[in-house]
PDB file of C-alpha atoms in Angstrom:
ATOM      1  CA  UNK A 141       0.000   0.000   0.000  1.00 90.00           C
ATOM      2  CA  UNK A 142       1.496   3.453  -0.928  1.00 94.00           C
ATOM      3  CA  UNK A 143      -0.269   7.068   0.096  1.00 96.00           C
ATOM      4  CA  UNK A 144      -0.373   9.651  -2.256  1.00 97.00           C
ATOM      5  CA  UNK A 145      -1.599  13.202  -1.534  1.00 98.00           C
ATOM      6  CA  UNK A 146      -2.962  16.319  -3.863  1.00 98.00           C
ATOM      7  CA  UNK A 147      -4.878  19.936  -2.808  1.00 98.00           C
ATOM      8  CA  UNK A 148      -5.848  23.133  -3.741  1.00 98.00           C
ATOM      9  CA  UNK A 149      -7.542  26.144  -2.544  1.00 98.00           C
ATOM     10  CA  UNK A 150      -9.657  28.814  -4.446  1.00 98.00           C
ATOM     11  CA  UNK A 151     -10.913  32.570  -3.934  1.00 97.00           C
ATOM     12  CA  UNK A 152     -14.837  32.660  -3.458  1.00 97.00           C
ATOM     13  CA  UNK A 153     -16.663  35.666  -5.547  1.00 96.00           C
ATOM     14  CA  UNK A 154     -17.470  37.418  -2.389  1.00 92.00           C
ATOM     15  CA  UNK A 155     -13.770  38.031  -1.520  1.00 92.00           C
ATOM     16  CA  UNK A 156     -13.032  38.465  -5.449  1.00 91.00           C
ATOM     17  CA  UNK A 157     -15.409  40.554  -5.566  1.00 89.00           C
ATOM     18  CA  UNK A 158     -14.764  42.804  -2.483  1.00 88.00           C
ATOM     19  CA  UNK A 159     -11.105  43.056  -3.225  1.00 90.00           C
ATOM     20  CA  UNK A 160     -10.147  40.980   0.154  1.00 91.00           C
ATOM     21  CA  UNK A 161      -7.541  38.408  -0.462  1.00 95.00           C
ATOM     22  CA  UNK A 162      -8.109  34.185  -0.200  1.00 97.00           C
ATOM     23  CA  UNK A 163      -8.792  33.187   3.527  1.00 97.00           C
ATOM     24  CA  UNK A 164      -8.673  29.448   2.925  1.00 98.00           C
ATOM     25  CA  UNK A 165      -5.533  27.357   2.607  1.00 98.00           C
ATOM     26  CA  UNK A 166      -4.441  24.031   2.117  1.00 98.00           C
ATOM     27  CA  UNK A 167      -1.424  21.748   1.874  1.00 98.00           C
ATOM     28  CA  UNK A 168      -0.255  18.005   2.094  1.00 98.00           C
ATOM     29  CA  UNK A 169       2.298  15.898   1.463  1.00 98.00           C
ATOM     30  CA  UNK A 170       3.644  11.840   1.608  1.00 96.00           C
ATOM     31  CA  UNK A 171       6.796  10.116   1.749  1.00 91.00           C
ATOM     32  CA  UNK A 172       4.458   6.414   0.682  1.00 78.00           C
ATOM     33  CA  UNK A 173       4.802   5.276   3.840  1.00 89.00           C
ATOM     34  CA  UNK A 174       2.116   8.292   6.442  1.00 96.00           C
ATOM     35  CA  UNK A 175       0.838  11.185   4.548  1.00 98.00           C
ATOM     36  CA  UNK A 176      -1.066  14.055   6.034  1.00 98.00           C
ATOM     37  CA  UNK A 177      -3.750  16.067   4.066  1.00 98.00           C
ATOM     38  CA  UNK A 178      -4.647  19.504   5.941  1.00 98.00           C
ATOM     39  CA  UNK A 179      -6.920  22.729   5.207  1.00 98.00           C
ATOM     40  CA  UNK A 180      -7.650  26.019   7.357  1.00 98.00           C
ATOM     41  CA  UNK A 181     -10.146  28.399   7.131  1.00 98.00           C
ATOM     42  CA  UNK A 182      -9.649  32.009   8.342  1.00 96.00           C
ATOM     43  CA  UNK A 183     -12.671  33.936   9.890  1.00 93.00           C
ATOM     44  CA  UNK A 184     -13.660  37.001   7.965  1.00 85.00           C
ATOM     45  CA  UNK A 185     -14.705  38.905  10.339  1.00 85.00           C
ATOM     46  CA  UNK A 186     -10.995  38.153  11.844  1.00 87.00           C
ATOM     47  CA  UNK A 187      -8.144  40.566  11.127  1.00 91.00           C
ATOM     48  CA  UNK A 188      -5.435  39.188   8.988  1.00 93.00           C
ATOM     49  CA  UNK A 189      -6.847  36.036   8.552  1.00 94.00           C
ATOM     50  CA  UNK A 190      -5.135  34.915   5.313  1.00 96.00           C
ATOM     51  CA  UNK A 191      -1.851  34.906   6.645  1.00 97.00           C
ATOM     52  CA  UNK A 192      -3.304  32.949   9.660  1.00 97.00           C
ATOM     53  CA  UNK A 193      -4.756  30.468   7.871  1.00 98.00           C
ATOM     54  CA  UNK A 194      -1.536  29.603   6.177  1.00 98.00           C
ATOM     55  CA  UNK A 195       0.378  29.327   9.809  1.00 98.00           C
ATOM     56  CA  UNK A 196      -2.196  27.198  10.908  1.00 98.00           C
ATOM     57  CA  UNK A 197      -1.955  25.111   8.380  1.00 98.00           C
ATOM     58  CA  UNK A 198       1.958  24.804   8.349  1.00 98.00           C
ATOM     59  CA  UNK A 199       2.050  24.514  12.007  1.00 98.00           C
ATOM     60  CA  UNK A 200      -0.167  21.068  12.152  1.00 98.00           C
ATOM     61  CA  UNK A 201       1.824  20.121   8.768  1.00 98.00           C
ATOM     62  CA  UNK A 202       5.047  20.318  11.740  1.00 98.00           C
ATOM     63  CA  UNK A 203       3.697  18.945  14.312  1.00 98.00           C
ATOM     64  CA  UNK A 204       1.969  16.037  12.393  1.00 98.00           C
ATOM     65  CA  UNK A 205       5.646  15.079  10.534  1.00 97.00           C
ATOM     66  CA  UNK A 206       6.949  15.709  14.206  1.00 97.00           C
ATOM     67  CA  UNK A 207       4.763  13.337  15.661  1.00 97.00           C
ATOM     68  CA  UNK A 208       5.176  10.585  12.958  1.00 97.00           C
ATOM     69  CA  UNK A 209       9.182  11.369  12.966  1.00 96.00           C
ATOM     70  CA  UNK A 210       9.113  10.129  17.416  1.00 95.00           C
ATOM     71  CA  UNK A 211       6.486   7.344  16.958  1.00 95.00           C
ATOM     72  CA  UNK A 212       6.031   6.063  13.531  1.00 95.00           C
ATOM     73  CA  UNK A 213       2.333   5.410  14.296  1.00 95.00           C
ATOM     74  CA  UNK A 214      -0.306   8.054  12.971  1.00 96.00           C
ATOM     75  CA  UNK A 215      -2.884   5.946  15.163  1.00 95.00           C
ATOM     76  CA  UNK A 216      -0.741   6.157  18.528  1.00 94.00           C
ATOM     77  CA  UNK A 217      -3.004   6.732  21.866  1.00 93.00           C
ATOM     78  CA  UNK A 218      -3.752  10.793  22.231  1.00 95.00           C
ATOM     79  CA  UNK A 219      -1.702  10.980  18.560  1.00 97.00           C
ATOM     80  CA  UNK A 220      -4.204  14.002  17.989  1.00 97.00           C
ATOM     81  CA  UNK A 221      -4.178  15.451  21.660  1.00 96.00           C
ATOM     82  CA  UNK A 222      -0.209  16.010  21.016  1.00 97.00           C
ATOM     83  CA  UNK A 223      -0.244  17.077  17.417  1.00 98.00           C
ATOM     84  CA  UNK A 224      -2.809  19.810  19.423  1.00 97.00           C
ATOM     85  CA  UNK A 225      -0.668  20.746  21.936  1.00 96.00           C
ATOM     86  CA  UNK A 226       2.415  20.747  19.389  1.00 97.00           C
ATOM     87  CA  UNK A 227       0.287  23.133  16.956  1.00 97.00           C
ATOM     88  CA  UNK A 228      -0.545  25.480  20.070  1.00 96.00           C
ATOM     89  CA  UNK A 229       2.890  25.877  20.627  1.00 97.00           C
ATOM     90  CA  UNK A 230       4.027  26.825  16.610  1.00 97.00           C
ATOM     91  CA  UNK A 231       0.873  29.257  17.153  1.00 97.00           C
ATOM     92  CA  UNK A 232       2.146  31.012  19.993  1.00 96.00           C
ATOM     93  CA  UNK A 233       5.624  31.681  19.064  1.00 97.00           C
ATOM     94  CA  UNK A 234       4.186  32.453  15.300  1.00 96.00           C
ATOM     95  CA  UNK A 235       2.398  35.280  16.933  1.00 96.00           C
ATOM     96  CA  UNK A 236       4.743  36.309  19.125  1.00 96.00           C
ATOM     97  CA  UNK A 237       8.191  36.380  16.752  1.00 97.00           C
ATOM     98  CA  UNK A 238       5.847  38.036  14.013  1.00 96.00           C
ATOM     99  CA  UNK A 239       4.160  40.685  15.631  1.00 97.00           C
ATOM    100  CA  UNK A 240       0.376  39.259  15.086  1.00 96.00           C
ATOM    101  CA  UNK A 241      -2.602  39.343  17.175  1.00 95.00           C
ATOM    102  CA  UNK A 242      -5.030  36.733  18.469  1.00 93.00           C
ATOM    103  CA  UNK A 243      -7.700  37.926  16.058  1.00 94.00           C
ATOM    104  CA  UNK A 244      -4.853  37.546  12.786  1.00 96.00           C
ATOM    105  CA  UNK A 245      -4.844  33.547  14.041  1.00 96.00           C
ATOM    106  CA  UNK A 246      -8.680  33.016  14.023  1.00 95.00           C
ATOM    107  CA  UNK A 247      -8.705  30.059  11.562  1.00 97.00           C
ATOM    108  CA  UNK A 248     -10.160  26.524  11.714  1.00 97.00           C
ATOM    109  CA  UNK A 249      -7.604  23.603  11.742  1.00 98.00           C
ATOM    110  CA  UNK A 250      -8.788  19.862   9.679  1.00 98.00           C
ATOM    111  CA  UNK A 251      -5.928  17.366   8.966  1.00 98.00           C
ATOM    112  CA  UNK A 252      -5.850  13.975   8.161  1.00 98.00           C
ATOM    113  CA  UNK A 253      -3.161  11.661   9.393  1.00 98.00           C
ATOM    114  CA  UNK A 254      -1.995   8.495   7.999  1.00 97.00           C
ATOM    115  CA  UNK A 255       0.321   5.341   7.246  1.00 96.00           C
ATOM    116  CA  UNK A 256      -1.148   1.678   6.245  1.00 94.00           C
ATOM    117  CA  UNK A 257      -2.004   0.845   9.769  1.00 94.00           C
ATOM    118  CA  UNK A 258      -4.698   3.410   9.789  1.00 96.00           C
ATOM    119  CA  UNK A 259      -4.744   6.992  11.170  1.00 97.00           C
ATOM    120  CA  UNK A 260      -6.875   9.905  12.072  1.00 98.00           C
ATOM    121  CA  UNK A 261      -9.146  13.158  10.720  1.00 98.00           C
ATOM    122  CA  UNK A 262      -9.002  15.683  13.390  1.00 98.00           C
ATOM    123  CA  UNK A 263     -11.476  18.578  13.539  1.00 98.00           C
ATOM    124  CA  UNK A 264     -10.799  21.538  15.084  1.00 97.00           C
ATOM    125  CA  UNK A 265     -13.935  24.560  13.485  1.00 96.00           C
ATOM    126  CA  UNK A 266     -16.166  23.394  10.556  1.00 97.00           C
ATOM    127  CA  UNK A 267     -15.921  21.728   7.716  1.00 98.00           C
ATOM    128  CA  UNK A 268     -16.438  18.572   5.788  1.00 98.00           C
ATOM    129  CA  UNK A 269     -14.396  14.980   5.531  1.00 98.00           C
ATOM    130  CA  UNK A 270     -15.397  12.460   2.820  1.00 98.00           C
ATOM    131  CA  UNK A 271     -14.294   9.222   2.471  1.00 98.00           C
ATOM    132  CA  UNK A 272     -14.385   7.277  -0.343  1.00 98.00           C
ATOM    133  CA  UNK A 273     -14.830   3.734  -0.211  1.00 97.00           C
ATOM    134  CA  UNK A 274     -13.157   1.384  -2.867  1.00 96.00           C
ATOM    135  CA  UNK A 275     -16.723  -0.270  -3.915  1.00 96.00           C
ATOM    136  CA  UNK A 276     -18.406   3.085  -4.796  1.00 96.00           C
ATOM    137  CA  UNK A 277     -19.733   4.160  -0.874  1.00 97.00           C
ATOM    138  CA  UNK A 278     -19.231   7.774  -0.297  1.00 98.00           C
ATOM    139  CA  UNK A 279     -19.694   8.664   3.412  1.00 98.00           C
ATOM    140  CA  UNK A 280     -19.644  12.233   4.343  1.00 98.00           C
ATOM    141  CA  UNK A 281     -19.395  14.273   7.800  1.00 98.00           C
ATOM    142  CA  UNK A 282     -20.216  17.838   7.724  1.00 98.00           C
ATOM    143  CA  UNK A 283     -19.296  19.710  11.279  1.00 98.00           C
ATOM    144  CA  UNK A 284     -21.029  22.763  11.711  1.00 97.00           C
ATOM    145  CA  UNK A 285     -21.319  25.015  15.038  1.00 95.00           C
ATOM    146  CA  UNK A 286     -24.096  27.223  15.991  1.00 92.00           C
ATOM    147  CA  UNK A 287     -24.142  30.998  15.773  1.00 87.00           C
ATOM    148  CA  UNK A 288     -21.399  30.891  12.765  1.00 88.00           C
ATOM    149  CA  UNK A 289     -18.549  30.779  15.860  1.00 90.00           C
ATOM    150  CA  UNK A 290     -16.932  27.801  14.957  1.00 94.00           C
ATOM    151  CA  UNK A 291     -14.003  26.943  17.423  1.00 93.00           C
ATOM    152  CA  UNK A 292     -10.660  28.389  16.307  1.00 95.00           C
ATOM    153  CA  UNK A 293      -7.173  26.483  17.528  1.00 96.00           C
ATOM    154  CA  UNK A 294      -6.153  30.632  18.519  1.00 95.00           C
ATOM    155  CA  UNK A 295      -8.625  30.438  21.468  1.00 93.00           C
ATOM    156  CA  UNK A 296      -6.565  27.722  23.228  1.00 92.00           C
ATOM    157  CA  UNK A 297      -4.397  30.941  24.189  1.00 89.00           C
ATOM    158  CA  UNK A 298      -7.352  31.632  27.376  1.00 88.00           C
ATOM    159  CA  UNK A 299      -7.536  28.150  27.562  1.00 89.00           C
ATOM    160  CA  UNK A 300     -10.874  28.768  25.167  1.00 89.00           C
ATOM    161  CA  UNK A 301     -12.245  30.972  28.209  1.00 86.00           C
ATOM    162  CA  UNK A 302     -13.906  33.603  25.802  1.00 81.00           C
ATOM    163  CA  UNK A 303     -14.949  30.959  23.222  1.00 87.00           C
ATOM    164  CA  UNK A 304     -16.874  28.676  25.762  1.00 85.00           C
ATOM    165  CA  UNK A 305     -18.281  31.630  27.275  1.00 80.00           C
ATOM    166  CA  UNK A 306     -19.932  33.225  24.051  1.00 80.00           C
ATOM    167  CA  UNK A 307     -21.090  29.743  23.019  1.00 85.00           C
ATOM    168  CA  UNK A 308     -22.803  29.248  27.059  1.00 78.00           C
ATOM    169  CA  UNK A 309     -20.472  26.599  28.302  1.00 65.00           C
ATOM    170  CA  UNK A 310     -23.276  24.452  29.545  1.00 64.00           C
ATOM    171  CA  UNK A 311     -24.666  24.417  25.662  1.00 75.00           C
ATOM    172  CA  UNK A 312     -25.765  21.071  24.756  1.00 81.00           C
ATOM    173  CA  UNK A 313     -26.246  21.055  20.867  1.00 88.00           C
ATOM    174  CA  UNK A 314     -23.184  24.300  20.027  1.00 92.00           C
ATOM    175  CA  UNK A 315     -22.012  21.787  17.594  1.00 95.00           C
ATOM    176  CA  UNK A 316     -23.737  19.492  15.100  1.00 96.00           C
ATOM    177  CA  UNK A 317     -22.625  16.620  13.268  1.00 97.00           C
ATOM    178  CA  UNK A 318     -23.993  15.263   9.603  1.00 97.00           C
ATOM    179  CA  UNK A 319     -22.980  11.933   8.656  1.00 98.00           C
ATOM    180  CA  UNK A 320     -24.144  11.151   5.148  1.00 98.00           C
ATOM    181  CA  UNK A 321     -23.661   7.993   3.005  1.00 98.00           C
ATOM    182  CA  UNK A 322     -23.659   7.990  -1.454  1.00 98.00           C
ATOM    183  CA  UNK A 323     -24.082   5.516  -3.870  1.00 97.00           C
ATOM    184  CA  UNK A 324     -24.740   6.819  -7.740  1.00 94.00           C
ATOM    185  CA  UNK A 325     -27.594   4.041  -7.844  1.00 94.00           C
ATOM    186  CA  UNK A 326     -28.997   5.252  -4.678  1.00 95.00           C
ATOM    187  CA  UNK A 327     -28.110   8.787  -4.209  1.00 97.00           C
ATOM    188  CA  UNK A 328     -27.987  10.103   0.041  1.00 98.00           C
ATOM    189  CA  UNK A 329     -29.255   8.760   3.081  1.00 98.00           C
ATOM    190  CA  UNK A 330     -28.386  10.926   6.177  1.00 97.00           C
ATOM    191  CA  UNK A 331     -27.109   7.851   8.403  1.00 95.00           C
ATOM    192  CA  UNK A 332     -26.571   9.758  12.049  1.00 96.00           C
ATOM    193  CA  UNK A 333     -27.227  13.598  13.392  1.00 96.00           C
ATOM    194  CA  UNK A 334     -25.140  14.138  16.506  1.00 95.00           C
ATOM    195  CA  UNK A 335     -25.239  16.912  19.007  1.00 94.00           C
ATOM    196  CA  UNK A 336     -22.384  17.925  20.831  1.00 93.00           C
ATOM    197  CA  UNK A 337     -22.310  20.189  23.852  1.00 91.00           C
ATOM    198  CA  UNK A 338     -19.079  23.079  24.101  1.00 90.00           C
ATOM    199  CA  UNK A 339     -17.487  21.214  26.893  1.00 88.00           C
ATOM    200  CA  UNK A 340     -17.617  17.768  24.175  1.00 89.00           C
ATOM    201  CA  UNK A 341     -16.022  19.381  21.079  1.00 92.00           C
ATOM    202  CA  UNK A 342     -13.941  22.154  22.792  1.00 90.00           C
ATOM    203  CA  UNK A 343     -11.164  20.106  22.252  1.00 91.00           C
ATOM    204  CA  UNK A 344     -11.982  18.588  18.686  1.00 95.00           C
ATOM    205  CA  UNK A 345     -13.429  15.859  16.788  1.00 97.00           C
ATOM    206  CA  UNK A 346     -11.281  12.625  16.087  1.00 97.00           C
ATOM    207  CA  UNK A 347     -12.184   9.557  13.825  1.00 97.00           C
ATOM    208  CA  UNK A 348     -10.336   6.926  13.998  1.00 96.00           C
ATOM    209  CA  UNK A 349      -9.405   4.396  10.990  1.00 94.00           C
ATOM    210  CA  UNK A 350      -7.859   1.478  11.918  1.00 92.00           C
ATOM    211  CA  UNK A 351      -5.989  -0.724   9.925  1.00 91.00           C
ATOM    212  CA  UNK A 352      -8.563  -3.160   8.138  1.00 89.00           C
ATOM    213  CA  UNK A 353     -10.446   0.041   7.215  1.00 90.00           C
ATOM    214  CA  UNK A 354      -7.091   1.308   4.997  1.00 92.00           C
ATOM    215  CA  UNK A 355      -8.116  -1.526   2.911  1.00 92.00           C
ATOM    216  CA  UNK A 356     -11.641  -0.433   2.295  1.00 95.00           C
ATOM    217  CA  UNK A 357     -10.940   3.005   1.474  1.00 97.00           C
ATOM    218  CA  UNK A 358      -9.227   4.527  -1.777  1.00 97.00           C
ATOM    219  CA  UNK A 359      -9.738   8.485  -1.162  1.00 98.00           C
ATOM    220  CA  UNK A 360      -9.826  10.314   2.405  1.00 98.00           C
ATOM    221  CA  UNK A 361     -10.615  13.866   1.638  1.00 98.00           C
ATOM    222  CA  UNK A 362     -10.881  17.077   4.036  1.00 98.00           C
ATOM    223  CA  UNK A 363     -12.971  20.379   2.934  1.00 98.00           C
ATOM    224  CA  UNK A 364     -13.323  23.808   4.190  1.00 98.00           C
ATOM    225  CA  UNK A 365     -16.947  24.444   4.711  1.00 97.00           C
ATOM    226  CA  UNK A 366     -16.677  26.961   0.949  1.00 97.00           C
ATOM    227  CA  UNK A 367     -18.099  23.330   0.096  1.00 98.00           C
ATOM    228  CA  UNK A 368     -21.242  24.568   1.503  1.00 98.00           C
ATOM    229  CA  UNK A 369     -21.581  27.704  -0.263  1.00 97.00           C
ATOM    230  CA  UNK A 370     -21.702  26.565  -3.869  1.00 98.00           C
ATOM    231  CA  UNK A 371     -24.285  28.947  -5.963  1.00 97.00           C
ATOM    232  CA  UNK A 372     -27.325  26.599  -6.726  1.00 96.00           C
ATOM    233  CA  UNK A 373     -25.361  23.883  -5.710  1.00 97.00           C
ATOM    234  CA  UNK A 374     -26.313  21.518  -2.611  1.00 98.00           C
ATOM    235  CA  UNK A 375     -23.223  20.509  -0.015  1.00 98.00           C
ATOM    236  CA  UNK A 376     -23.563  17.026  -0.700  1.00 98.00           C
ATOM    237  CA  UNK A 377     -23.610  17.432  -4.713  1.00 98.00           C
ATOM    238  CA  UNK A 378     -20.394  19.073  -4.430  1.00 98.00           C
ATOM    239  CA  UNK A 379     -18.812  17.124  -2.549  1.00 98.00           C
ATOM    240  CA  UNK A 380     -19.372  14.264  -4.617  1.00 98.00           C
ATOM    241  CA  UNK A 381     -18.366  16.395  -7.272  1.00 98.00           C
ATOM    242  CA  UNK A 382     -14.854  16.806  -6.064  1.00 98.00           C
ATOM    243  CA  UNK A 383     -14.893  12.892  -4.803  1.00 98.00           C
ATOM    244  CA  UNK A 384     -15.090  12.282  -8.949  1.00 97.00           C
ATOM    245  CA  UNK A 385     -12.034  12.067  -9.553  1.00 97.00           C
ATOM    246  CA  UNK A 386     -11.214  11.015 -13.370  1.00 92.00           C
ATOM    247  CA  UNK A 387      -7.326  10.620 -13.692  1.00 93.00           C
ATOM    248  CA  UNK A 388      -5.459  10.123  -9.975  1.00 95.00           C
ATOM    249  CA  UNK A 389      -2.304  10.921 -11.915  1.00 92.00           C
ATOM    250  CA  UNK A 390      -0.015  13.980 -10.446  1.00 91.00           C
ATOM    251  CA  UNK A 391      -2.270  16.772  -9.546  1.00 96.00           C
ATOM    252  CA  UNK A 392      -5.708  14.894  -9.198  1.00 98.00           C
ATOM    253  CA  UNK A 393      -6.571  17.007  -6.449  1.00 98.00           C
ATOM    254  CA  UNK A 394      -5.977  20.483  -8.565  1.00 98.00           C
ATOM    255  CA  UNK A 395      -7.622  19.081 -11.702  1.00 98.00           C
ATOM    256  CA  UNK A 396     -11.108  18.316 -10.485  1.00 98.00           C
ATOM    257  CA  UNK A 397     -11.399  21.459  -8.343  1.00 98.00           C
ATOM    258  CA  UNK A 398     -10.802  23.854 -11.224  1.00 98.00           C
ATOM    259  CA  UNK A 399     -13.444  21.486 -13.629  1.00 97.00           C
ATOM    260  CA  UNK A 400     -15.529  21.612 -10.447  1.00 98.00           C
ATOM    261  CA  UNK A 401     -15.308  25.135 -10.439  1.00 98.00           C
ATOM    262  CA  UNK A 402     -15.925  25.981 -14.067  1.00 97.00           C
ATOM    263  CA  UNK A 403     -18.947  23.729 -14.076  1.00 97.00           C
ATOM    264  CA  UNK A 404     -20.306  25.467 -11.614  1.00 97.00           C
ATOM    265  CA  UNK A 405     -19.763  29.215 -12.791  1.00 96.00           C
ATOM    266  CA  UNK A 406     -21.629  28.034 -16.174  1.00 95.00           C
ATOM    267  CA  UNK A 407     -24.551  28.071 -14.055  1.00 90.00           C
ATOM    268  CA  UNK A 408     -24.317  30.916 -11.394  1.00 94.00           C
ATOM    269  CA  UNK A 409     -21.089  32.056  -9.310  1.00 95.00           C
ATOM    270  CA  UNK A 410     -19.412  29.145  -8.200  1.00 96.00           C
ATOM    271  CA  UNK A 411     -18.443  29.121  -5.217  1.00 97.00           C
ATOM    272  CA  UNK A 412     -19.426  32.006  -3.280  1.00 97.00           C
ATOM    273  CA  UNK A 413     -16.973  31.609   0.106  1.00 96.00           C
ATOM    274  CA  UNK A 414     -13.154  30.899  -0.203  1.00 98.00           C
ATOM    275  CA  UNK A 415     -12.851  26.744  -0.866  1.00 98.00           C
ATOM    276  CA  UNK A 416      -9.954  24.574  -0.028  1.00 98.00           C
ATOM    277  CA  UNK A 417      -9.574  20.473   0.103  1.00 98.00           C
ATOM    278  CA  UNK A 418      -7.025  18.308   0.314  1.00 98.00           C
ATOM    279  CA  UNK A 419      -7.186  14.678  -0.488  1.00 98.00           C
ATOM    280  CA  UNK A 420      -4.990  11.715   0.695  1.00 98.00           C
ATOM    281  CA  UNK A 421      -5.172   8.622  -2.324  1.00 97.00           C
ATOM    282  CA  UNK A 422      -4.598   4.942  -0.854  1.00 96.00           C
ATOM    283  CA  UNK A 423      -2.972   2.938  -3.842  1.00 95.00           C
ATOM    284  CA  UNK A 424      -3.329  -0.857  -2.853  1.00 86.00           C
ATOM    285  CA  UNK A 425      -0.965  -3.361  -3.670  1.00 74.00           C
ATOM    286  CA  UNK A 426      -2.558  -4.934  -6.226  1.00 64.00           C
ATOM    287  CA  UNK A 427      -2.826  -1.371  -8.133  1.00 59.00           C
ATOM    288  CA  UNK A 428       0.802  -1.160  -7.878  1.00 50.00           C
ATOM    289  CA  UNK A 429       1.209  -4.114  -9.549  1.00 42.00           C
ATOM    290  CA  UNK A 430      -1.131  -2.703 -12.818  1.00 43.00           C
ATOM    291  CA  UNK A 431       0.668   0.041 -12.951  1.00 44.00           C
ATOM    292  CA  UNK A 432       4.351  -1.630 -13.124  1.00 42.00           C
ATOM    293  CA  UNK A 433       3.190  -3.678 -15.293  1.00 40.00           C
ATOM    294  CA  UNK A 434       1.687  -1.664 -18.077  1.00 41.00           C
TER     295      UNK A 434
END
């Protein structure tokens, strides 16, 4: 089994067309053997979000290679409690050596970790993660929390004081949970909505893949929640959209974004918010073998 990894980001029309600059980001990358897939999404209401987006992202890209580099296990015990506390500390002394603000860090934090054994996705804010099955199941998790305050990695400088105060600490739905499952002969069936209170997701959202579930899955995408605001375009459409993918050659990733993204400005905007995924490919043994061989 080998790991291969693509992603891109893209300006939304409302920040094109305000003159404000990108606020989403995403990177990954894969030696074949773990590969990590990440995206952040800056808060516009933030100050200079852009730039925090991108040190968000970089910061759980070092603390993830960090982490695999001491225990060569992307499913290790608390693998995505340390990665956390890692980040927090990139954060801190991002902020402090370049002069930034709290408000200039306010950006969500989604990675995915893995080797063959298995690994993690790790939410920290909103989003989407998609997994695509290698007999045609597409299951889908949108996170989305209440009030358009979605927890922000920053806040973790109060010890997320402020954050669990605005959202009522004693909140019992602040954050919801979609799961959703796809089949092209079938189309969706919404297969769990889960509630969580503040005190349950203050800290993030793990799922787990273990190592007989590596097997089953070919794609493991995560999405910025610009998946959400597609003109005339549902979530769950879209996402399926950019789970197409038609070559997985070089930049797989890049390529069905942009078609994604022209096919939708034929019919209205595209997509409204900034957008960012980035996608982690599981090439089985077997594949290998097809491919030498041709």
């Amino acid at each position: 089994m080998q790991l291969f990894t693509d992603d891109y980001f893209h300006i939304g029309a409302a920040h094109l067309g305000s003159g404000l600059p990108c606020q989403d980001y995403a990177l990954s990358g894969s030696d074949g053997n773990m590969a990590y897939a990440i995206v952040s999404d800056g808060c516009s209401s933030g100050a200079r979000t852009d730039v925090g987006a991108r040190i968000v992202a970089h910061s759980a890209e070092v603390a993830t290679l960090e982490h695999w580099k001491r225990m060569k296990n992307a499913t290790a015990e608390n693998a995505a409690h340390e990665i956390d506390l890692h980040q927090q500390v990139l954060l801190t002394s991002s902020k402090v050596n370049l002069g930034l603000v709290q408000r200039d860090l306010l950006a969500t934090s989604l990675y995915g970790y893995f080797s063959p054994q298995g690994g993690i996705v790790h939410v920290r804010g909103d989003g989407v993660i998609a997994f695509l099955h290698t007999d045609g199941l597409l299951e889908l998790r949108r996170y989305e929390w209440n009030q358009n305050m979605p927890l922000y990695p920053a806040y973790f400088e109060d010890n997320f004081t402020a954050f669990a105060n605005a959202h009522r600490l004693e909140e019992d739905r602040a954050l919801t949970e979609e799961t959703w499952t796809y089949r092209a002969a079938r189309g969706f069936y919404c297969s769990a909505r889960l509630a969580r209170s503040v005190k349950a997701g203050i800290h993030g959202v793990t799922t787990n893949l273990e190592r007989s579930m590596m097997n089953e899955v070919a794609f493991i995408a995560v999405l910025t929640d610009g998946v959400t605001q597609v003109e005339g375009i549902d979530w769950k459409d879209a996402v399926v959209s950019l789970m197409s993918f038609k070559s997985v050659a070089g930049s797989f990733a890049k390529r069905r974004m942009i078609r994604f993204i022209k096919d939708a400005q034929k019919n209205g905007k595209g997509p409204l918010d900034d957008i960012a995924y980035a996608v982690i490919r599981v090439e089985k043994e077997e594949e290998v073998h097809v491919t030498e061989n041709r």
